[in-house]
Structures are given as C-alpha cells and as structure tokens.
C-alpha cells in the first residue's frame, strides 16, 4: 500500500534517502518497495501520512476490515511516534472516500491519531483535467475513445486553493489545521552543489 513520508529535519532527510535507496536496491519489484522493518530502522525525523485510498489503512476499510485497519494504524503510530503519524483524509468526490469516512472518524476517536486533509494532485488547474486525460492515453498507448482504458473518475485531481480545502473540510477543521502544522514542522535545509 501507499504511505507518505515527509522529512522534518536533516536526520529525517538522511533517513528518507536510506529508505528510498533500499526500496530501489533491495525491494524493487516492478516498483520500489519498502517493508516495516526498514521503516522502523529509519523512522527518526520523519512524519508519515496514511496516504490515499491505496494506503493500507484505507484499503482495509474499503474491505470492511476495521480491526485490520486499526492494527495497521497503531503499528504505524508506534513506528513513527506520537505526533508524527496522521490519518489522511481526501475528498475528491469519490464514493469510496465517503464510504470510509465514518470508519476513519472511529479510528481517530479510538486511537487518538490526528487527521490531516490532503488532495491528490495530478495537474495544477481544474481545466487541465482534459489535457491530463490525453496525456494518460499517450502514456498508455490508448485512444480517448477506448472504453476500458485507464482514466480518472472526475476533474478534482488539481491543486486546490486554501479556500476550496477549507470549504471541503469545514466539518473537520482539525484536518486543515494539521496541514499547516505539518508544513511548519518540516524544516530541511538543502545545500546545493555539495
């Protein structure tokens, strides 16, 4: 499943490099992969988010496996530590997102793991959705008319403004506040040319 890792500081950045390198050199299978053991070893200085619907927690909730999702959430909380792991909420107007929201709220309540609001961004502006769709066709060697080709469900996968996000998550202000909190916590100095 997917997991988002963000570096808080230099140590976190070093650890992120180690995780990514190992994913390519040791865990590569079609795509780079990492396991929990590796995350445990290099979790210091990192903030983790539970990712999109393809994340392990969300996948389990979609399959009505609440206890499996809770076990996974608590394990990730244990790996990254209090204040460094967040349950990620997205609202791109997908049925699956609405289906798992009550479960996510129950998880939040039972585990104390805070929410963070994100949006899956594949293009900058909403009106770029059509161009992105054509790009997908080019990348997958399909035509726009192909019925069974890969496509995005709607035009909501753009870089939303603060106002739009505040509106989407008006009922869960904590999720928006934590977006800012995480951004403030990440302070990595890049020294280029060394």
XYZ file of N, CA and C in Angstrom:
582
model
N 0.813 -1.202 0.000
C 0.000 0.000 0.000
C 0.850 1.257 0.000
N 0.229 2.388 -0.259
C 0.937 3.664 -0.284
C 1.104 4.212 1.135
N 2.180 4.981 1.331
C 2.427 5.684 2.586
C 3.200 6.942 2.216
N 2.814 8.082 2.792
C 3.520 9.336 2.503
C 4.531 9.598 3.614
N 5.784 9.849 3.239
C 6.825 10.167 4.223
C 7.362 11.563 3.959
N 7.430 12.379 5.007
C 7.939 13.744 4.895
C 9.100 13.928 5.872
N 10.158 14.596 5.418
C 11.319 14.835 6.279
C 11.107 16.100 7.104
N 11.269 15.968 8.433
C 11.140 17.129 9.323
C 12.449 17.913 9.411
N 13.555 17.191 9.343
C 14.860 17.804 9.574
C 15.933 17.046 8.793
N 17.198 17.405 9.014
C 18.305 16.763 8.281
C 18.337 15.257 8.521
N 18.141 14.858 9.777
C 18.150 13.424 10.104
C 17.041 12.703 9.336
N 15.865 13.328 9.290
C 14.737 12.758 8.550
C 15.050 12.651 7.070
N 15.719 13.675 6.543
C 16.083 13.665 5.124
C 17.062 12.528 4.827
N 18.059 12.355 5.702
C 19.021 11.251 5.548
C 18.299 9.900 5.588
N 17.372 9.773 6.536
C 16.616 8.525 6.669
C 15.733 8.268 5.450
N 15.136 9.334 4.920
C 14.302 9.214 3.728
C 15.146 8.707 2.549
N 16.355 9.247 2.415
C 17.274 8.806 1.349
C 17.595 7.319 1.500
N 17.831 6.889 2.741
C 18.148 5.472 3.009
C 16.968 4.581 2.636
N 15.757 5.013 3.009
C 14.549 4.234 2.721
C 14.326 4.132 1.210
N 14.446 5.260 0.511
C 14.233 5.283 -0.939
C 15.279 4.422 -1.645
N 16.545 4.568 -1.232
C 17.622 3.771 -1.846
C 17.382 2.281 -1.663
N 17.026 1.893 -0.447
C 16.769 0.476 -0.168
C 15.560 -0.012 -0.959
N 14.568 0.855 -1.136
C 13.381 0.493 -1.917
C 13.748 0.124 -3.342
N 14.704 0.853 -3.897
C 15.138 0.588 -5.276
C 16.115 -0.571 -5.369
N 17.005 -0.702 -4.379
C 18.059 -1.716 -4.500
C 17.666 -3.070 -3.917
N 16.890 -3.051 -2.810
C 16.547 -4.326 -2.154
C 15.098 -4.737 -2.368
N 14.203 -3.751 -2.476
C 12.780 -4.092 -2.504
C 12.132 -3.950 -3.863
N 12.947 -3.762 -4.894
C 12.368 -3.465 -6.201
C 11.640 -4.663 -6.804
N 10.372 -4.471 -7.120
C 9.587 -5.490 -7.804
C 8.562 -4.739 -8.637
N 8.848 -4.475 -9.885
C 8.069 -3.582 -10.764
C 8.157 -2.109 -10.303
N 7.996 -1.914 -9.003
C 8.147 -0.576 -8.416
C 8.982 -0.727 -7.149
N 9.634 0.374 -6.715
C 10.384 0.264 -5.455
C 9.450 -0.007 -4.274
N 9.865 -0.909 -3.385
C 9.045 -1.266 -2.224
C 9.890 -1.244 -0.960
N 9.258 -0.924 0.161
C 9.946 -0.988 1.450
C 9.067 -1.742 2.446
N 9.702 -2.318 3.460
C 8.918 -3.032 4.471
C 8.972 -2.290 5.811
N 8.180 -2.780 6.753
C 8.057 -2.122 8.061
C 9.388 -2.134 8.820
N 10.155 -3.198 8.624
C 11.442 -3.314 9.302
C 12.342 -2.139 8.942
N 12.370 -1.835 7.662
C 13.170 -0.723 7.142
C 12.651 0.607 7.702
N 11.326 0.764 7.743
C 10.730 1.985 8.293
C 11.091 2.136 9.768
N 11.039 1.027 10.506
C 11.382 1.048 11.930
C 12.805 1.541 12.149
N 13.698 1.043 11.301
C 15.126 1.364 11.432
C 15.412 2.833 11.127
N 14.630 3.419 10.223
C 14.937 4.773 9.741
C 13.771 5.754 9.920
N 12.999 5.610 10.998
C 11.797 6.434 11.168
C 12.076 7.802 11.793
N 13.236 7.963 12.371
C 13.537 9.191 13.096
C 13.572 10.411 12.172
N 12.942 11.501 12.607
C 12.933 12.735 11.827
C 11.919 12.747 10.689
N 11.035 11.748 10.673
C 10.039 11.666 9.604
C 8.619 11.845 10.135
N 7.775 12.388 9.275
C 6.331 12.423 9.527
C 5.697 11.527 8.468
N 4.776 10.676 8.880
C 4.109 9.777 7.938
C 2.615 10.084 7.882
N 2.061 9.998 6.670
C 0.620 10.160 6.459
C 0.089 8.869 5.849
N -1.147 8.520 6.186
C -1.699 7.223 5.758
C -2.043 7.133 4.268
N -1.797 8.215 3.520
C -1.954 8.224 2.051
C -3.416 8.194 1.596
N -3.577 7.867 0.301
C -4.883 7.942 -0.359
C -5.655 6.630 -0.172
N -6.618 6.380 -1.018
C -7.398 5.138 -0.932
C -6.536 3.899 -1.128
N -5.344 4.075 -1.742
C -4.432 2.942 -1.955
C -3.559 2.661 -0.732
N -3.698 3.475 0.314
C -2.964 3.225 1.549
C -3.486 1.974 2.236
N -2.650 1.328 3.045
C -3.043 0.070 3.703
C -4.273 0.226 4.598
N -4.321 1.316 5.353
C -5.443 1.524 6.272
C -6.745 1.689 5.482
N -6.702 2.572 4.481
C -7.907 2.815 3.677
C -8.340 1.570 2.900
N -7.370 0.818 2.362
C -7.697 -0.422 1.648
C -8.443 -1.395 2.546
N -7.976 -1.528 3.775
C -8.636 -2.435 4.716
C -10.057 -1.939 5.034
N -10.200 -0.631 5.198
C -11.538 -0.081 5.490
C -12.490 -0.302 4.324
N -11.965 -0.168 3.103
C -12.797 -0.413 1.915
C -13.281 -1.858 1.868
N -12.468 -2.758 2.456
C -12.850 -4.175 2.513
C -13.556 -4.522 3.818
N -14.041 -3.492 4.510
C -14.759 -3.667 5.784
C -13.951 -4.399 6.845
N -12.621 -4.246 6.789
C -11.746 -4.857 7.795
C -11.305 -3.769 8.771
N -12.222 -3.372 9.661
C -11.913 -2.288 10.590
C -10.795 -2.664 11.551
N -10.848 -3.891 12.092
C -9.828 -4.261 13.084
C -8.443 -4.334 12.444
N -8.383 -4.787 11.189
C -7.104 -4.813 10.468
C -6.568 -3.409 10.247
N -7.470 -2.493 9.923
C -7.082 -1.091 9.704
C -6.573 -0.476 11.000
N -7.234 -0.781 12.091
C -6.844 -0.234 13.399
C -5.474 -0.766 13.817
N -5.248 -2.066 13.601
C -3.958 -2.674 13.916
C -2.848 -1.996 13.119
N -3.113 -1.787 11.828
C -2.149 -1.129 10.933
C -1.859 0.299 11.413
N -2.907 1.034 11.766
C -2.756 2.421 12.224
C -1.914 2.488 13.498
N -2.192 1.603 14.433
C -1.449 1.597 15.699
C 0.008 1.193 15.490
N 0.242 0.298 14.530
C 1.619 -0.116 14.229
C 2.415 1.059 13.653
N 1.784 1.805 12.738
C 2.455 2.962 12.143
C 2.664 4.067 13.181
N 1.709 4.237 14.091
C 1.862 5.200 15.180
C 3.072 4.815 16.041
N 3.199 3.523 16.301
C 4.313 3.018 17.105
C 5.648 3.231 16.391
N 5.670 3.018 15.074
C 6.904 3.179 14.293
C 7.358 4.642 14.264
N 6.435 5.547 14.000
C 6.819 6.957 13.796
C 6.694 7.814 15.052
N 5.918 7.342 16.016
C 5.810 8.050 17.289
C 4.699 9.081 17.304
N 4.236 9.345 18.507
C 3.182 10.328 18.771
C 3.489 11.652 18.066
N 2.508 12.173 17.354
C 2.690 13.460 16.685
C 3.370 13.375 15.328
N 3.791 12.178 14.935
C 4.475 12.010 13.646
C 3.721 11.111 12.673
N 2.508 10.718 13.053
C 1.701 9.913 12.139
C 0.290 10.475 12.103
N -0.236 10.633 10.873
C -1.551 11.240 10.660
C -2.426 10.366 9.770
N -3.711 10.357 10.076
C -4.699 9.713 9.211
C -5.094 10.721 8.137
N -4.901 10.344 6.897
C -5.088 11.276 5.782
C -6.525 11.218 5.258
N -7.133 12.378 5.166
C -8.490 12.486 4.613
C -8.427 13.170 3.256
N -9.137 12.622 2.287
C -9.245 13.245 0.968
C -10.712 13.322 0.575
N -11.056 14.378 -0.157
C -12.413 14.482 -0.688
C -12.325 14.929 -2.142
N -12.227 13.953 -3.013
C -12.231 14.230 -4.447
C -13.573 13.822 -5.050
N -14.579 13.735 -4.183
C -15.923 13.397 -4.634
C -16.080 11.923 -4.988
N -15.230 11.065 -4.409
C -15.304 9.639 -4.727
C -16.166 8.901 -3.704
N -16.967 7.979 -4.209
C -17.843 7.161 -3.367
C -17.068 6.467 -2.248
N -15.881 5.956 -2.615
C -15.064 5.216 -1.641
C -14.626 6.105 -0.477
N -14.353 7.377 -0.784
C -13.945 8.311 0.278
C -15.073 8.504 1.278
N -16.312 8.601 0.773
C -17.471 8.763 1.669
C -17.729 7.480 2.444
N -17.506 6.341 1.790
C -17.742 5.052 2.449
C -16.860 4.885 3.687
N -15.579 5.262 3.571
C -14.669 5.004 4.696
C -14.619 6.130 5.738
N -15.230 7.276 5.454
C -15.149 8.408 6.386
C -15.635 8.073 7.801
N -16.801 7.413 7.968
C -17.219 7.074 9.339
C -16.201 6.173 10.047
N -15.630 5.219 9.310
C -14.578 4.357 9.867
C -13.369 5.192 10.284
N -12.977 6.125 9.424
C -11.820 6.977 9.710
C -12.072 7.792 10.982
N -13.309 8.272 11.133
C -13.655 9.058 12.320
C -13.622 8.189 13.580
N -14.052 6.945 13.429
C -13.996 5.996 14.553
C -12.538 5.710 14.924
N -11.692 5.519 13.911
C -10.262 5.294 14.140
C -9.639 6.464 14.884
N -9.961 7.666 14.431
C -9.439 8.890 15.042
C -9.796 8.911 16.522
N -11.053 8.565 16.802
C -11.563 8.588 18.172
C -10.893 7.527 19.046
N -10.749 6.326 18.507
C -10.244 5.203 19.311
C -8.726 5.180 19.461
N -8.011 5.774 18.498
C -6.538 5.694 18.554
C -5.888 7.023 18.939
N -6.638 8.136 18.806
C -6.060 9.447 19.082
C -5.154 9.947 17.969
N -5.054 9.189 16.858
C -4.210 9.618 15.728
C -4.925 10.766 15.018
N -4.257 11.915 14.864
C -4.931 13.084 14.283
C -5.172 12.965 12.777
N -6.105 13.768 12.295
C -6.422 13.851 10.867
C -5.543 14.872 10.161
N -5.308 14.671 8.880
C -4.761 15.720 8.019
C -5.495 15.662 6.685
N -5.841 16.837 6.161
C -6.550 16.914 4.883
C -5.557 17.093 3.744
N -5.718 16.303 2.689
C -4.872 16.446 1.505
C -5.741 16.308 0.255
N -5.161 16.631 -0.878
C -5.841 16.405 -2.156
C -4.836 15.769 -3.103
N -5.253 14.762 -3.812
C -4.386 14.078 -4.762
C -4.210 15.005 -5.975
N -2.988 15.463 -6.214
C -2.752 16.439 -7.288
C -2.030 15.797 -8.466
N -2.690 15.799 -9.620
C -2.079 15.262 -10.839
C -1.910 16.325 -11.916
N -2.539 17.480 -11.703
C -2.392 18.624 -12.611
C -2.707 19.874 -11.794
N -2.284 21.038 -12.290
C -2.371 22.252 -11.475
C -3.781 22.833 -11.407
N -4.395 23.048 -12.561
C -5.708 23.697 -12.609
C -6.808 22.708 -12.981
N -8.015 22.998 -12.509
C -9.147 22.109 -12.788
C -9.342 21.896 -14.291
N -9.144 22.977 -15.067
C -9.362 22.877 -16.516
C -8.257 22.080 -17.227
N -7.226 21.672 -16.489
C -6.170 20.831 -17.082
C -6.564 19.352 -17.123
N -7.716 19.011 -16.576
C -8.155 17.611 -16.491
C -8.207 16.954 -17.867
N -8.710 17.672 -18.861
C -8.829 17.106 -20.216
C -7.455 16.831 -20.818
N -6.518 17.777 -20.641
C -5.155 17.583 -21.145
C -4.483 16.413 -20.436
N -4.744 16.285 -19.132
C -4.183 15.167 -18.354
C -4.729 13.835 -18.870
N -5.996 13.826 -19.224
C -6.629 12.617 -19.754
C -5.955 12.192 -21.062
N -5.666 13.157 -21.922
C -4.986 12.870 -23.197
C -3.567 12.359 -22.938
N -2.889 12.992 -21.960
C -1.536 12.553 -21.586
C -1.548 11.096 -21.123
N -2.546 10.729 -20.325
C -2.695 9.337 -19.869
C -2.821 8.396 -21.065
N -3.595 8.809 -22.063
C -3.758 7.996 -23.277
C -2.419 7.805 -23.989
N -1.667 8.885 -24.103
C -0.359 8.805 -24.767
C 0.554 7.858 -23.993
N 0.571 8.003 -22.650
C 1.445 7.174 -21.803
C 1.070 5.696 -21.853
N -0.216 5.414 -22.047
C -0.671 4.017 -22.011
C -0.971 3.472 -23.406
N -0.617 4.269 -24.422
C -0.809 3.865 -25.830
C -2.261 3.472 -26.121
N -3.185 4.298 -25.652
C -4.605 4.070 -25.899
C -5.186 5.317 -26.569
N -6.414 5.215 -27.070
C -7.079 6.404 -27.605
C -8.150 6.842 -26.622
N -8.553 8.105 -26.741
C -9.562 8.669 -25.844
C -10.860 7.864 -25.917
N -11.132 7.261 -27.086
C -12.382 6.509 -27.274
C -12.362 5.103 -26.693
N -11.164 4.599 -26.322
C -11.090 3.240 -25.754
C -11.928 3.159 -24.483
N -12.804 2.168 -24.443
C -13.728 2.043 -23.314
C -13.037 1.606 -22.020
N -12.108 0.647 -22.141
C -11.548 0.039 -20.931
C -10.171 0.595 -20.560
N -9.889 1.832 -20.965
C -8.582 2.408 -20.670
C -8.541 3.019 -19.266
N -7.308 3.303 -18.815
C -7.144 3.973 -17.537
C -7.633 5.414 -17.655
N -8.463 5.839 -16.695
C -8.920 7.227 -16.683
C -9.215 7.640 -15.250
N -9.177 8.933 -15.005
C -9.516 9.441 -13.681
C -11.023 9.653 -13.607
N -11.615 9.440 -12.417
C -13.071 9.466 -12.314
C -13.715 10.838 -12.517
N -12.957 11.918 -12.276
C -13.522 13.264 -12.418
C -12.402 14.291 -12.566
N -12.738 15.576 -12.440
C -11.748 16.643 -12.635
C -11.284 17.269 -11.319
N -11.293 16.473 -10.255
C -10.979 17.005 -8.918
C -9.527 16.791 -8.475
N -8.683 16.334 -9.383
C -7.310 15.989 -9.001
C -6.334 17.122 -9.319
N -6.745 18.350 -8.951
C -5.917 19.537 -9.218
C -5.476 20.172 -7.898
N -4.601 21.161 -7.996
C -4.066 21.835 -6.819
C -5.109 22.814 -6.292
N -5.835 22.387 -5.265
C -6.934 23.215 -4.747
C -6.400 24.348 -3.865
N -7.142 25.447 -3.869
C -6.758 26.609 -3.059
C -7.085 26.345 -1.588
N -6.534 27.181 -0.737
C -6.818 27.079 0.696
C -8.319 27.213 0.943
N -8.955 28.151 0.229
C -10.403 28.368 0.386
C -11.189 27.107 0.028
N -10.811 26.484 -1.088
C -11.513 25.266 -1.518
C -11.357 24.148 -0.495
N -10.151 24.008 0.041
C -9.903 22.948 1.031
C -10.654 23.236 2.333
N -10.680 24.499 2.746
C -11.416 24.874 3.964
C -12.897 24.567 3.813
N -13.403 24.779 2.604
C -14.812 24.512 2.325
C -15.098 23.004 2.344
N -14.213 22.238 1.698
C -14.393 20.781 1.644
C -14.372 20.154 3.033
N -13.511 20.688 3.911
C -13.340 20.075 5.235
C -13.857 20.985 6.354
N -14.899 21.744 6.020
C -15.484 22.680 7.004
C -15.911 21.958 8.292
N -16.354 20.713 8.167
C -16.817 19.949 9.332
C -15.669 19.347 10.138
N -14.461 19.341 9.553
C -13.310 18.729 10.237
C -12.134 19.713 10.226
N -12.276 20.856 10.928
C -11.244 21.906 10.880
C -9.861 21.411 11.305
N -9.822 20.436 12.213
C -8.547 19.874 12.684
C -7.687 19.399 11.512
N -8.345 18.806 10.515
C -7.613 18.231 9.379
C -6.875 19.313 8.595
N -7.486 20.493 8.483
C -6.874 21.613 7.772
C -5.784 22.260 8.625
N -6.059 22.405 9.925
C -5.060 22.986 10.837
C -3.795 22.140 10.839
N -3.964 20.837 10.782
C -2.793 19.951 10.810
C -1.971 20.018 9.534
N -2.594 20.386 8.411
C -1.838 20.578 7.171
C -0.780 21.656 7.407
N -1.204 22.760 8.038
C -0.287 23.867 8.348
C 0.735 23.449 9.398
N 0.294 22.700 10.388
C 1.194 22.239 11.455
C 2.327 21.382 10.882
N 1.971 20.483 9.962
C 2.972 19.612 9.345
C 3.949 20.429 8.492
N 3.396 21.370 7.724
C 4.251 22.225 6.885
C 5.249 22.988 7.757
N 4.790 23.496 8.904
C 5.674 24.232 9.815
C 6.737 23.330 10.443
N 6.386 22.051 10.632
C 7.313 21.117 11.288
C 8.443 20.662 10.358
N 8.215 20.790 9.053
C 9.227 20.312 8.097
C 10.203 21.438 7.746
N 11.409 21.328 8.259
C 12.436 22.345 8.018
C 13.744 21.684 7.612
N 13.856 21.368 6.354
C 15.095 20.760 5.852
C 15.845 21.807 5.038
N 17.113 22.003 5.377
C 17.951 22.956 4.637
C 18.658 22.209 3.527
N 18.420 22.617 2.296
C 19.126 21.987 1.176
C 20.354 22.814 0.825
N 21.505 22.145 0.827
C 22.732 22.829 0.403
C 23.108 22.271 -0.958
N 22.859 23.041 -1.990
C 23.100 22.567 -3.348
C 24.572 22.704 -3.719
N 25.015 21.843 -4.621
C 26.366 21.946 -5.139
C 27.434 21.278 -4.274
N 26.989 20.562 -3.227
C 27.975 19.841 -2.384
C 27.979 18.370 -2.763
